[in-house]
XYZ file of C-alpha atoms in Angstrom:
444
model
C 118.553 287.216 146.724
C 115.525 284.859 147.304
C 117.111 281.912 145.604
C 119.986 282.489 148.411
C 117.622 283.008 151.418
C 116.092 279.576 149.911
C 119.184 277.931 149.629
C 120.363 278.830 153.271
C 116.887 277.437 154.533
C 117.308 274.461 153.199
C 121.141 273.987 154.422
C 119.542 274.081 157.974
C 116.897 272.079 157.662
C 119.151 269.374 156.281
C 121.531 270.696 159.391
C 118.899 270.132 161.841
C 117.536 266.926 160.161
C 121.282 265.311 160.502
C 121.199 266.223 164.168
C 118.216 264.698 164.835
C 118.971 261.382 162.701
C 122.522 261.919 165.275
C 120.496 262.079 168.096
C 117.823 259.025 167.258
C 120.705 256.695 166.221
C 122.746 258.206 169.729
C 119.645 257.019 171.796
C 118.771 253.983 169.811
C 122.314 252.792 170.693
C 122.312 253.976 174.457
C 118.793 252.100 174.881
C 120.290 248.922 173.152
C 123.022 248.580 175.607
C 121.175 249.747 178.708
C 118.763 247.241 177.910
C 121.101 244.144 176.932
C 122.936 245.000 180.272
C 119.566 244.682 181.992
C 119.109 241.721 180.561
C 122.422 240.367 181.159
C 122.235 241.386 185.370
C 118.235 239.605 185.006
C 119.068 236.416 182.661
C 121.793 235.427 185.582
C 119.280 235.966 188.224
C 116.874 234.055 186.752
C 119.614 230.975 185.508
C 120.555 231.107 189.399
C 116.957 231.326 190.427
C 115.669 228.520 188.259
C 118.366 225.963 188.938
C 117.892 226.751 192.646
C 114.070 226.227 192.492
C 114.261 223.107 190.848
C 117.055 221.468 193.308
C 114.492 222.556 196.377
C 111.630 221.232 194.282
C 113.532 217.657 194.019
C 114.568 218.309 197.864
C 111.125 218.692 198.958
C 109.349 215.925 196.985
C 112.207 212.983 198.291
C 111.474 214.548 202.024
C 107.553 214.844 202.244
C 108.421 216.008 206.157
C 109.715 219.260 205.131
C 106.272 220.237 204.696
C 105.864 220.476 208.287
C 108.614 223.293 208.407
C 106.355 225.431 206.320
C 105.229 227.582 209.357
C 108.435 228.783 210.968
C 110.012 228.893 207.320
C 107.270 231.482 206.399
C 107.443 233.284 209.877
C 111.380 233.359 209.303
C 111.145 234.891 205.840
C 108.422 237.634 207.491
C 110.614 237.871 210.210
C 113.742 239.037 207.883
C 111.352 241.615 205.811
C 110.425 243.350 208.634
C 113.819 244.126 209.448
C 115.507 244.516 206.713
C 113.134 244.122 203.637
C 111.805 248.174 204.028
C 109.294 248.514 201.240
C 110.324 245.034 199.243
C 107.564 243.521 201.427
C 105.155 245.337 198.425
C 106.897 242.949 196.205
C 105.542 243.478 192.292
C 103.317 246.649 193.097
C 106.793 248.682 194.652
C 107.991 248.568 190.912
C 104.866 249.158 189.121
C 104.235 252.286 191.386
C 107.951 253.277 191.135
C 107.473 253.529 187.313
C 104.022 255.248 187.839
C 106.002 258.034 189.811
C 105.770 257.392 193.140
C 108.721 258.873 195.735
C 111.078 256.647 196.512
C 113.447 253.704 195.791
C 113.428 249.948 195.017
C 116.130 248.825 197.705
C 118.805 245.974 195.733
C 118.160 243.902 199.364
C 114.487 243.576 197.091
C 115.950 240.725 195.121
C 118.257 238.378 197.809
C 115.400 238.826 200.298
C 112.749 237.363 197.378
C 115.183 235.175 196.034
C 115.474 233.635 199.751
C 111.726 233.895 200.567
C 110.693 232.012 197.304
C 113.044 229.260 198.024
C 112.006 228.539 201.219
C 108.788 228.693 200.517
C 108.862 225.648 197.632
C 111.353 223.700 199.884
C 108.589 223.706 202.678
C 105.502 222.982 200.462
C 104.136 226.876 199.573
C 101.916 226.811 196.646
C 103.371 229.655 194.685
C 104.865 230.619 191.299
C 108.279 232.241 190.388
C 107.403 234.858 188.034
C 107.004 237.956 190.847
C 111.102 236.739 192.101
C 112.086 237.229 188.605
C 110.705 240.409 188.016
C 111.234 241.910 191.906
C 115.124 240.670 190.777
C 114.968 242.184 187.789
C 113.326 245.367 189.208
C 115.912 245.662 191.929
C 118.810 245.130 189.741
C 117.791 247.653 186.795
C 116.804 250.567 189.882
C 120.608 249.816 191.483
C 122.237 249.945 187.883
C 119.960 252.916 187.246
C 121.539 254.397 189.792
C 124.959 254.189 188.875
C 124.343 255.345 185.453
C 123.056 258.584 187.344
C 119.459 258.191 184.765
C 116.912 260.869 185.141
C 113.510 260.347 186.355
C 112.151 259.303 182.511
C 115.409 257.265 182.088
C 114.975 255.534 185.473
C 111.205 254.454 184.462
C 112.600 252.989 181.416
C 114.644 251.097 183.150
C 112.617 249.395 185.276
C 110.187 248.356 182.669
C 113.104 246.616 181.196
C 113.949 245.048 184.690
C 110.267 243.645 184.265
C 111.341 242.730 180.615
C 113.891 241.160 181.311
C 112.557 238.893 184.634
C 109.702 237.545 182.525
C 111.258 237.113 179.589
C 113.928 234.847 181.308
C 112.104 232.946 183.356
C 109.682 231.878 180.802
C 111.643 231.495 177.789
C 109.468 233.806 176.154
C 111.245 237.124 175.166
C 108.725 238.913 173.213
C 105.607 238.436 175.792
C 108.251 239.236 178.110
C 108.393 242.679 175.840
C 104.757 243.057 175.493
C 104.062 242.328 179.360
C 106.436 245.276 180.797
C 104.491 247.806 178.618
C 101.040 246.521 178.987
C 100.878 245.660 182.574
C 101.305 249.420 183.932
C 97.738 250.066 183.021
C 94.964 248.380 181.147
C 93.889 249.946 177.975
C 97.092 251.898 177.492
C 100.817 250.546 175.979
C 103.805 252.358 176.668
C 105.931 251.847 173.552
C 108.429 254.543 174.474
C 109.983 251.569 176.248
C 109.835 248.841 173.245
C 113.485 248.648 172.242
C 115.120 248.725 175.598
C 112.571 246.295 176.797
C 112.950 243.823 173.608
C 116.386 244.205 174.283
C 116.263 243.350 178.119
C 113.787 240.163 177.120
C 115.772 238.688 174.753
C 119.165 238.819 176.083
C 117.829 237.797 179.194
C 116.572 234.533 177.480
C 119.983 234.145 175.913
C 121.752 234.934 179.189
C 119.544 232.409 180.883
C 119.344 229.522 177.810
C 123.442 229.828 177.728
C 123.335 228.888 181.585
C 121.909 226.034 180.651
C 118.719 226.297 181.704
C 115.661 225.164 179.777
C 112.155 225.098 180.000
C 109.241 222.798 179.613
C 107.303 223.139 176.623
C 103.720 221.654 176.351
C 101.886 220.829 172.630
C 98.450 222.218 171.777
C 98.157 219.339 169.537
C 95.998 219.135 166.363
C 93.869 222.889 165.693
C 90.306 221.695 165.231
C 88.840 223.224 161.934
C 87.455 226.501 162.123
C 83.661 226.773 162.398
C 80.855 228.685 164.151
C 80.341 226.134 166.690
C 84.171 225.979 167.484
C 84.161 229.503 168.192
C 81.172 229.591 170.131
C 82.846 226.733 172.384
C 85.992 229.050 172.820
C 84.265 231.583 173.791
C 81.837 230.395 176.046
C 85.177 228.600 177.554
C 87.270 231.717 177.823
C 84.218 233.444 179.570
C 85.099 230.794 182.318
C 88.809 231.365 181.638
C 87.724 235.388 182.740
C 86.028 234.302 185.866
C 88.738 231.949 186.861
C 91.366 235.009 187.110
C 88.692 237.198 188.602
C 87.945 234.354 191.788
C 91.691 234.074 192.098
C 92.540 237.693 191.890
C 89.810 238.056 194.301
C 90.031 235.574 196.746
C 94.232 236.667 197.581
C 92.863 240.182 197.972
C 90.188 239.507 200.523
C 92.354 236.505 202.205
C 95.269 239.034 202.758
C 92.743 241.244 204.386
C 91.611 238.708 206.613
C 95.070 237.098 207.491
C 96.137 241.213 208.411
C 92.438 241.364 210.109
C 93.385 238.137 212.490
C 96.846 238.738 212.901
C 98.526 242.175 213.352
C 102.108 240.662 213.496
C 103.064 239.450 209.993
C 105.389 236.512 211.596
C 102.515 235.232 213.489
C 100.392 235.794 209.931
C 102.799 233.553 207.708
C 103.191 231.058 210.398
C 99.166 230.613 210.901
C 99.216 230.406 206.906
C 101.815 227.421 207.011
C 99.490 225.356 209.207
C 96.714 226.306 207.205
C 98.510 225.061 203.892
C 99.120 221.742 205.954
C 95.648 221.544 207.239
C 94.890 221.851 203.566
C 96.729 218.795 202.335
C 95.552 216.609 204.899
C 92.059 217.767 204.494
C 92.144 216.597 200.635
C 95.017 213.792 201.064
C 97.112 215.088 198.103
C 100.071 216.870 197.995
C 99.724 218.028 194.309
C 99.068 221.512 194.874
C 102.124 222.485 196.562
C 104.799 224.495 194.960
C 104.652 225.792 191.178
C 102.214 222.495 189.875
C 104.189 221.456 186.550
C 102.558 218.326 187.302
C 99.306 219.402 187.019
C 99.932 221.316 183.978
C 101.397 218.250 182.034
C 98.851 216.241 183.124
C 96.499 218.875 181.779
C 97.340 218.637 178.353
C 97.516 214.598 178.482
C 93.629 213.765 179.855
C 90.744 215.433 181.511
C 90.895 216.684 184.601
C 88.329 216.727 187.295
C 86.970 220.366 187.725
C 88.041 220.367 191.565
C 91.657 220.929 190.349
C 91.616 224.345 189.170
C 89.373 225.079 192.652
C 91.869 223.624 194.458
C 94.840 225.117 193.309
C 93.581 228.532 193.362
C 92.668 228.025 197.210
C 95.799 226.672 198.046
C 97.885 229.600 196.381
C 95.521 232.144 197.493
C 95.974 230.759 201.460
C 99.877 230.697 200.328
C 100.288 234.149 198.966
C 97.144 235.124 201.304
C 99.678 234.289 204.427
C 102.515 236.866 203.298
C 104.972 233.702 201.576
C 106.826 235.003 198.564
C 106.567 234.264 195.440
C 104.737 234.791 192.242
C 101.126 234.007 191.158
C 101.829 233.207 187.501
C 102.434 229.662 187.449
C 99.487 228.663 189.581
C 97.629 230.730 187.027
C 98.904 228.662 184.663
C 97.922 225.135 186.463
C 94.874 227.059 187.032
C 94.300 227.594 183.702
C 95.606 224.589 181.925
C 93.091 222.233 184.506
C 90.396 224.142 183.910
C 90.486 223.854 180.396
C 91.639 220.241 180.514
C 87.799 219.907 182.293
C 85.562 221.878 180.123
C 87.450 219.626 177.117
C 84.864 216.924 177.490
C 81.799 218.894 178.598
C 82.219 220.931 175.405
C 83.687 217.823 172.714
C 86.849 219.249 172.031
C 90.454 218.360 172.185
C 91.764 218.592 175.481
C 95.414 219.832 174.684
C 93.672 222.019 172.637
C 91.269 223.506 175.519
C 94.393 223.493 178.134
C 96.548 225.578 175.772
C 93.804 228.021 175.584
C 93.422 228.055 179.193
C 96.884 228.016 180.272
C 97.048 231.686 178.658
C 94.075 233.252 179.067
C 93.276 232.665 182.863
C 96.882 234.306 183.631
C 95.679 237.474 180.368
C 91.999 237.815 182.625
C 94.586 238.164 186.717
C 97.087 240.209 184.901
C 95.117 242.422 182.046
C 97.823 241.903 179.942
C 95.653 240.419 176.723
C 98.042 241.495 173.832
C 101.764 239.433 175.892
C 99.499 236.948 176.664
C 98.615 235.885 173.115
C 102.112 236.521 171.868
C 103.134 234.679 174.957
C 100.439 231.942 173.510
C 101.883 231.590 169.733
C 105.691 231.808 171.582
C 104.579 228.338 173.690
C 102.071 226.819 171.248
C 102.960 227.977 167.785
C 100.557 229.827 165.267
C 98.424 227.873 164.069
C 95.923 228.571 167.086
C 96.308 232.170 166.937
C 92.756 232.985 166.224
C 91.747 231.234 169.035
C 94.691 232.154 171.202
C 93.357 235.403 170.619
C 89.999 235.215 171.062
C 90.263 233.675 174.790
C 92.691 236.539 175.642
C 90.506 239.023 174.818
C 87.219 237.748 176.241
C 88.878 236.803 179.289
C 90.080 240.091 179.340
C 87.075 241.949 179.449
C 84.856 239.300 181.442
C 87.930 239.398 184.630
C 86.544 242.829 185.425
C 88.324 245.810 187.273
C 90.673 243.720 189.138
C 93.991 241.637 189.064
C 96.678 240.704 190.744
C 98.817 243.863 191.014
C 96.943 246.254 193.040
C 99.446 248.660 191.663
C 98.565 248.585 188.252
C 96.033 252.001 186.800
C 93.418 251.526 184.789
C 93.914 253.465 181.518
C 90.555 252.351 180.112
C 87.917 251.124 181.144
C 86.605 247.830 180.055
C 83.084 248.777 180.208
C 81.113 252.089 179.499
C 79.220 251.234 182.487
C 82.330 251.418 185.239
C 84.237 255.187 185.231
C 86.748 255.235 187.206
C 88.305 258.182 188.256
C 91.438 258.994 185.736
C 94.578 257.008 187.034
C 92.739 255.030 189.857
C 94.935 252.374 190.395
C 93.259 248.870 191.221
C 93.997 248.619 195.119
C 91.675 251.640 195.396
C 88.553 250.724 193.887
C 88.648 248.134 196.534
C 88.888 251.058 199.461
C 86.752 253.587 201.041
C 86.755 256.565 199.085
C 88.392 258.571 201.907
C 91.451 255.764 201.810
C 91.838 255.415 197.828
C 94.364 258.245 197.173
C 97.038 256.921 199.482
C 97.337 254.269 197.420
C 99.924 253.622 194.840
C-alpha cells in the first residue's frame, strides 16, 4: 500500500513539474514576441527619427539663420503640448512613474508630439540629445500596443520597460546597455530582472530593425589601453571623481534652471521663447556655434586632441538653458560631449592618452546623471571593446557614487542609498528630496 501511495506522489509531482516547465516555456515564448514586436514598433521610430535628425542637422548647419527661429520654434512646440500633449509634457519621468505604479496612461500623441518637438528644436539650434525621443517613442508605442493586447497591470509594466529597451537600444546601436538601462534606471541600487528577456528582446531587435533601415552609427576608438599599474588607476580614479561631479553640476543646474525659467515665466510659451533668445545670446556671447544641437563634433574632436576645459562647461550650460527652457529632447548626448571633453582635458594634466581618457569619460559622466553604472559599462565595452573593461568599470562606479542623490529623471526611486550617511525615506523618488517635506509625496 505505501509503495502505491509513493508511486501516486511521485506521478504528480512529475504532473505538476510538466505544467510548470508548460507554463515557463508558454511565457518565455509570449515575452519573446511581445518584446521583438516592441522592438520592431521602436527600431522604426528610431530609423525614422535618426534619418530625420540628421537631414535637420545638415539643414541647420548650411542655414546658420535658422538659429534665429529658435524662439517661436520652442514657443510653437510649448504651444502644441499644452493643448494637446496632456501629461507627455513630463516626457521620460511619465514612463518611469507609469512603471512605478502611478494612475494613469502614457497618451500615443507622447511620441509624434516629441518626435516634432526634437526636430524643431535641432533645426533651430537647441542644444539637446535624442535619447529621451527614443525612449518617450518607445514608451508611447509599447503603452498603446499594451493596450490592445488587453496586459494586466504587471504585464503592462513589463512592457514599458521594454519600450525603454527598445528606444535606447536603437538609437545607440547598443542592445545590451539598452537591456541593462531599462532595468537599472527605475531605481538606484535595485535591478528588475523580471523584465530581462522581454527587454533583451525589445533591444536587440530594435537595433536590427533600425541597422536594416539603414541607419548606422558613429563609432569612436579608445585607442591603445595603457598598462595596468597603481598610478594608472589612481589617475582613473581621481578622473572619474570629476567624471561624478560633472553629471552632478549638469543634473543640477537643469533642475534649478527649470525652476527659475517656471519662477520668471508662468506661461510655458513665453518660457521656451525667453529660452531661445537666451540660447542665441549664448552663442554670440562666446562666438561659436559648436554647442548647438547633439555635439558629434565635439565628441570626435575629443578623442583626436585635448580639449580646453571650457568645453565641457560650456556645453553643459548651453543644454541646461535648452532643456532648462521646456525644448524637447534628450540629455544623453550632451552627456556624452560632456563627458568625452572633459576627459579629452584632464588627458594632459594627468599624462595619459587622450582617446583613452575621453572613452572613459564619454561613459561615466552619462553612468554619474543617470545612476545607471552596470548599462553604462556594458554600454562602454559595446562602443570601445574589452580591453578597457577594468577601467570602464572603475569610472562607472566611482562616478556613480561621487554624483550623489540626484540625476536627470526626477522620476527615478532610490532603492539604495549610496551612502550610510543619507536615508531616505523607502521609495523617495529623486524630485522629492529636492521639495519641502510637506510637497514630496505628490510627487511621482
Amino acid at each position: 500500500m505505501g509503495n502505491y501511495l509513493k508511486a501516486g506522489k511521485m506521478k504528480l509531482q512529475q504532473a505538476a513539474e510538466k505544467r510548470i516547465h508548460i507554463a515557463l516555456f508558454g511565457a518565455l515564448l509570449k515575452w519573446s514576441l511581445i518584446g521583438g514586436m516592441v522592438g520592431i514598433l521602436t527600431g522604426s521610430a528610431s530609423a525614422l527619427f535618426l534619418s530625420s535628425l540628421d537631414l535637420v542637422t545638415s539643414t541647420r548647419t548650411a542655414n546658420p539663420w535658422l538659429l534665429w527661429l529658435l524662439p517661436l520654434g520652442g514657443a510653437v512646440i510649448s504651444y502644441l503640448y499644452m493643448q494637446y500633449g496632456k501629461d507627455s509634457a513630463q516626457g521620460n519621468n511619465l514612463i518611469l512613474s507609469q512603471i512605478h505604479g502611478t494612475s494613469g496612461t502614457i497618451p500615443l500623441r507622447m511620441a509624434p508630439l516629441v518626435l516634432l518637438g526634437t526636430l524643431t528644436t535641432h533645426l533651430f539650434g537647441g542644444s539637446a540629445g535624442r535619447e529621451g525621443t527614443a525612449v518617450q517613442m518607445g514608451g508611447s508605442l509599447a503603452d498603446w500596443f499594451g493596450r490592445l493586447l488587453k496586459l494586466t497591470p504587471l504585464d503592462r509594466k513589463i512592457i514599458l520597460m521594454c519600450g525603454i529597451s527598445g528606444g535606447f537600444g536603437s538609437i545607440f546601436g547598443t542592445p545590451l546597455a539598452g537591456t541593462l538601462f531599462a532595468l537599472e534606471v527605475l531605481a538606484f541600487g535595485l535591478v528588475s530582472y523580471e523584465a530581462v528577456l522581454p527587454c533583451f528582446a525589445a533591444s536587440f531587435v530594435g537595433h536590427l530593425v533600425t541597422s536594416s533601415w539603414g541607419i548606422y552609427h558613429i563609432h569612436y576608438t579608445i585607442g591603445e589601453i595603457p598598462p595596468m599599474s597603481p598610478l594608472l588607476i589612481g589617475k582613473v580614479v581621481i578622473a572619474s571623481i570629476l567624471f561624478g561631479l560633472a553629471g552632478l553640476l549638469f543634473s543640477q543646474l537643469t533642475h534649478a534652471l527649470k525652476k527659475l525659467y517656471a519662477k520668471w515665466f508662468k506661461n510655458p510659451v513665453i518660457k521656451s521663447f525667453a529660452g531661445g533668445l537666451i540660447v542665441i545670446s549664448l552663442v554670440y556671447l562666446t562666438g561659436s556655434r559648436d554647442y548647438l544641437g547633439l555635439g558629434i563634433p565635439l565628441i570626435q574632436q575629443s578623442f583626436e586632441e585635448s580639449m580646453s576645459p571650457l568645453v565641457f562647461l560650456l556645453k553643459t550650460l548651453f543644454t541646461s538653458v535648452t532643456l532648462g527652457a521646456g525644448f524637447q529632447g534628450g540629455e544623453v548626448t550632451p552627456l556624452f560631449v560632456i563627458g568625452s571633453t572633459l576627459g579629452s582635458a584632464l588627458a594632459d594634466i594627468l599624462a595619459v592618452p587622450v582617446p583613452f581618457l575621453a572613452a572613459l569619460g564619454f561613459v561615466a559622466v552619462f553612468c554619474g546623471a543617470a545612476n545607471t553604472p552596470i548599462a553604462c559599462f556594458i554600454m562602454g565595452i559595446e562602443l570601445f571593446g574589452s580591453e578597457g573593461a577594468v577601467y570602464l568599470f572603475i569610472a562607472c562606479i566611482i562616478s556613480y557614487l561621487f554624483s550623489g542623490h540626484t540625476g536627470i529623471y526626477t522620476a527615478q526611486r532610490i532603492g539604495t542609498a549610496k551612502s550610510r550617511f543619507f536615508i531616505p525615506d523607502q521609495n523617495a523618488s529623486l524630485g522629492s528630496l529636492r521639495l519641502p517635506k510637506e510637497h514630496a509625496d505628490k510627487q511621482p
